[in-house]
mmCIF file of C-alpha atoms in Angstrom:
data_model
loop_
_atom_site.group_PDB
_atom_site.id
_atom_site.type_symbol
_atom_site.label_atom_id
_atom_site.label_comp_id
_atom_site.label_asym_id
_atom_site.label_seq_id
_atom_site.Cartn_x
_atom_site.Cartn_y
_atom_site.Cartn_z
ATOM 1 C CA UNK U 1 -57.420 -41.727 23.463
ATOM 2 C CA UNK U 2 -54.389 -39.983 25.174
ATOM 3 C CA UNK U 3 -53.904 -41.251 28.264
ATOM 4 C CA UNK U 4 -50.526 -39.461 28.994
ATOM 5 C CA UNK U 5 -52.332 -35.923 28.673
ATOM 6 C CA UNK U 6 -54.926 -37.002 31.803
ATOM 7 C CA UNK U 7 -51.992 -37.050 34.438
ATOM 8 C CA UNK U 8 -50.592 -34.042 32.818
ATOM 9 C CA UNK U 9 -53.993 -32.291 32.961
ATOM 10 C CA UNK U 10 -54.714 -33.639 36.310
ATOM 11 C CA UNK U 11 -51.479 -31.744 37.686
ATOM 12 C CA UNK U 12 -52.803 -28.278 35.806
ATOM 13 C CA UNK U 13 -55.953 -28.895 37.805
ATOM 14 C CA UNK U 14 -54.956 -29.725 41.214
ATOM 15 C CA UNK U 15 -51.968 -27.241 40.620
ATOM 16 C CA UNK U 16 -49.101 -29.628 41.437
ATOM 17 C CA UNK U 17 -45.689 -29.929 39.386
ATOM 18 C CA UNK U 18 -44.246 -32.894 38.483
ATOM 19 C CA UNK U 19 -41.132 -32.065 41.545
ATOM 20 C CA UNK U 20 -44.481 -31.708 44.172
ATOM 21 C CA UNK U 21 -46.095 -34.602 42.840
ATOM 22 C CA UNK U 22 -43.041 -37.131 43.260
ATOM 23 C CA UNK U 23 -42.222 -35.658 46.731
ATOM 24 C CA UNK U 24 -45.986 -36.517 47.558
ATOM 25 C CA UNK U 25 -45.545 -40.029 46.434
ATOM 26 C CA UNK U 26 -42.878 -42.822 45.616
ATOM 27 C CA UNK U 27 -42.989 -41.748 42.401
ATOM 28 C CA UNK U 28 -39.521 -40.584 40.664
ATOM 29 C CA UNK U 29 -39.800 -37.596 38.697
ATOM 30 C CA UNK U 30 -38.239 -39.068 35.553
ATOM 31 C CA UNK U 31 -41.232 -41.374 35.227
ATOM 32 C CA UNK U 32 -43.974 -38.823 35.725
ATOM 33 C CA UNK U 33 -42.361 -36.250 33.405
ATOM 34 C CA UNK U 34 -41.952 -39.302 30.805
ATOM 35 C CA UNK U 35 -45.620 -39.788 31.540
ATOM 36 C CA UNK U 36 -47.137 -36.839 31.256
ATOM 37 C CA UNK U 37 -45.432 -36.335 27.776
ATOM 38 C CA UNK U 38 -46.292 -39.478 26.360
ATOM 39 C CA UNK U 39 -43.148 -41.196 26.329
ATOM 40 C CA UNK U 40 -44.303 -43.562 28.870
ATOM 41 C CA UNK U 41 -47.767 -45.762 28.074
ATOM 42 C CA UNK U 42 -49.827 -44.796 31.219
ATOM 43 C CA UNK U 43 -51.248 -48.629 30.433
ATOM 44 C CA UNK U 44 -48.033 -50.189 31.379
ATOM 45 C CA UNK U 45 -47.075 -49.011 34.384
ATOM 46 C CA UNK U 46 -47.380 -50.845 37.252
ATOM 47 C CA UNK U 47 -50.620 -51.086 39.539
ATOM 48 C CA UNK U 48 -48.746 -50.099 42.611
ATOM 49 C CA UNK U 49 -47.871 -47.035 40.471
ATOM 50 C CA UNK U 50 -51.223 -45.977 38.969
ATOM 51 C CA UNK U 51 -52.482 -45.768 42.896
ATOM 52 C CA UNK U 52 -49.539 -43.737 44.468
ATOM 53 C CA UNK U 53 -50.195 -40.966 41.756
ATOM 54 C CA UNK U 54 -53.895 -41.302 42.089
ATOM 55 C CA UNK U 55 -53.129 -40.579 46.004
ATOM 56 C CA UNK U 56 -50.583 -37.392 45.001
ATOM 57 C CA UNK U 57 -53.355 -35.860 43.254
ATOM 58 C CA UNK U 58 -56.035 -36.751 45.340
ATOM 59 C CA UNK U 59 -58.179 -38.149 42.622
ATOM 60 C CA UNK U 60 -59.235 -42.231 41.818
ATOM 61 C CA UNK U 61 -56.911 -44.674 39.541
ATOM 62 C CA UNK U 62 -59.703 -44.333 36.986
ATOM 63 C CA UNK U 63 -59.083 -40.201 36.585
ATOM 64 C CA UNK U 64 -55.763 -41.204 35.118
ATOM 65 C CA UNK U 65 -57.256 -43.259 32.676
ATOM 66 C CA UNK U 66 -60.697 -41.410 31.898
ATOM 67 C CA UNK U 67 -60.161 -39.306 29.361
ATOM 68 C CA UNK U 68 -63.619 -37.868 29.248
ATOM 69 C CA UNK U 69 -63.836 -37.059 32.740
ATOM 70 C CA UNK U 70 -61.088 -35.258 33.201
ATOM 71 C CA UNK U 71 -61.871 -33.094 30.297
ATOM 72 C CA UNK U 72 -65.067 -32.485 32.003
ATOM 73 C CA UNK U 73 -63.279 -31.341 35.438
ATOM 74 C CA UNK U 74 -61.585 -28.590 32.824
ATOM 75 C CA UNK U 75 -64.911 -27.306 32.258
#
């Protein structure tokens, strides 16, 4: 699975950049571009992390990680 591409899909969803989605949350920018293009392992950040973005985009911890069912939201 590629977890990087469901926070990168999740933004194309809720249509939300990667500059909205770090003012939204504590997030820096650096580390959501770096995770949305892979360079990051979504399975090492931190907890605390995982929930802030999960908050930005209005969506659960578990949509980041869920490949399937964010595919399904594309649908």
């Amino acid at each position: 699975m590629k977890y990087e591409n469901n926070l990168k899909t999740l933004c194309k969803i809720k249509g939300i950049t990667a500059n909205e989605l770090a003012e939204k949350t504590k997030v820096s920018v650096a580390t959501i571009q770096s995770l949305s293009s892979g360079r990051m392992n979504i399975n090492k950040v931190q907890v605390g992390t995982l929930v802030d973005l999960a908050k930005g985009l209005d969506c659960k911890v578990s949509d980041l990680l869920a490949d399937k069912k964010v595919k399904k939201q594309l649908q």
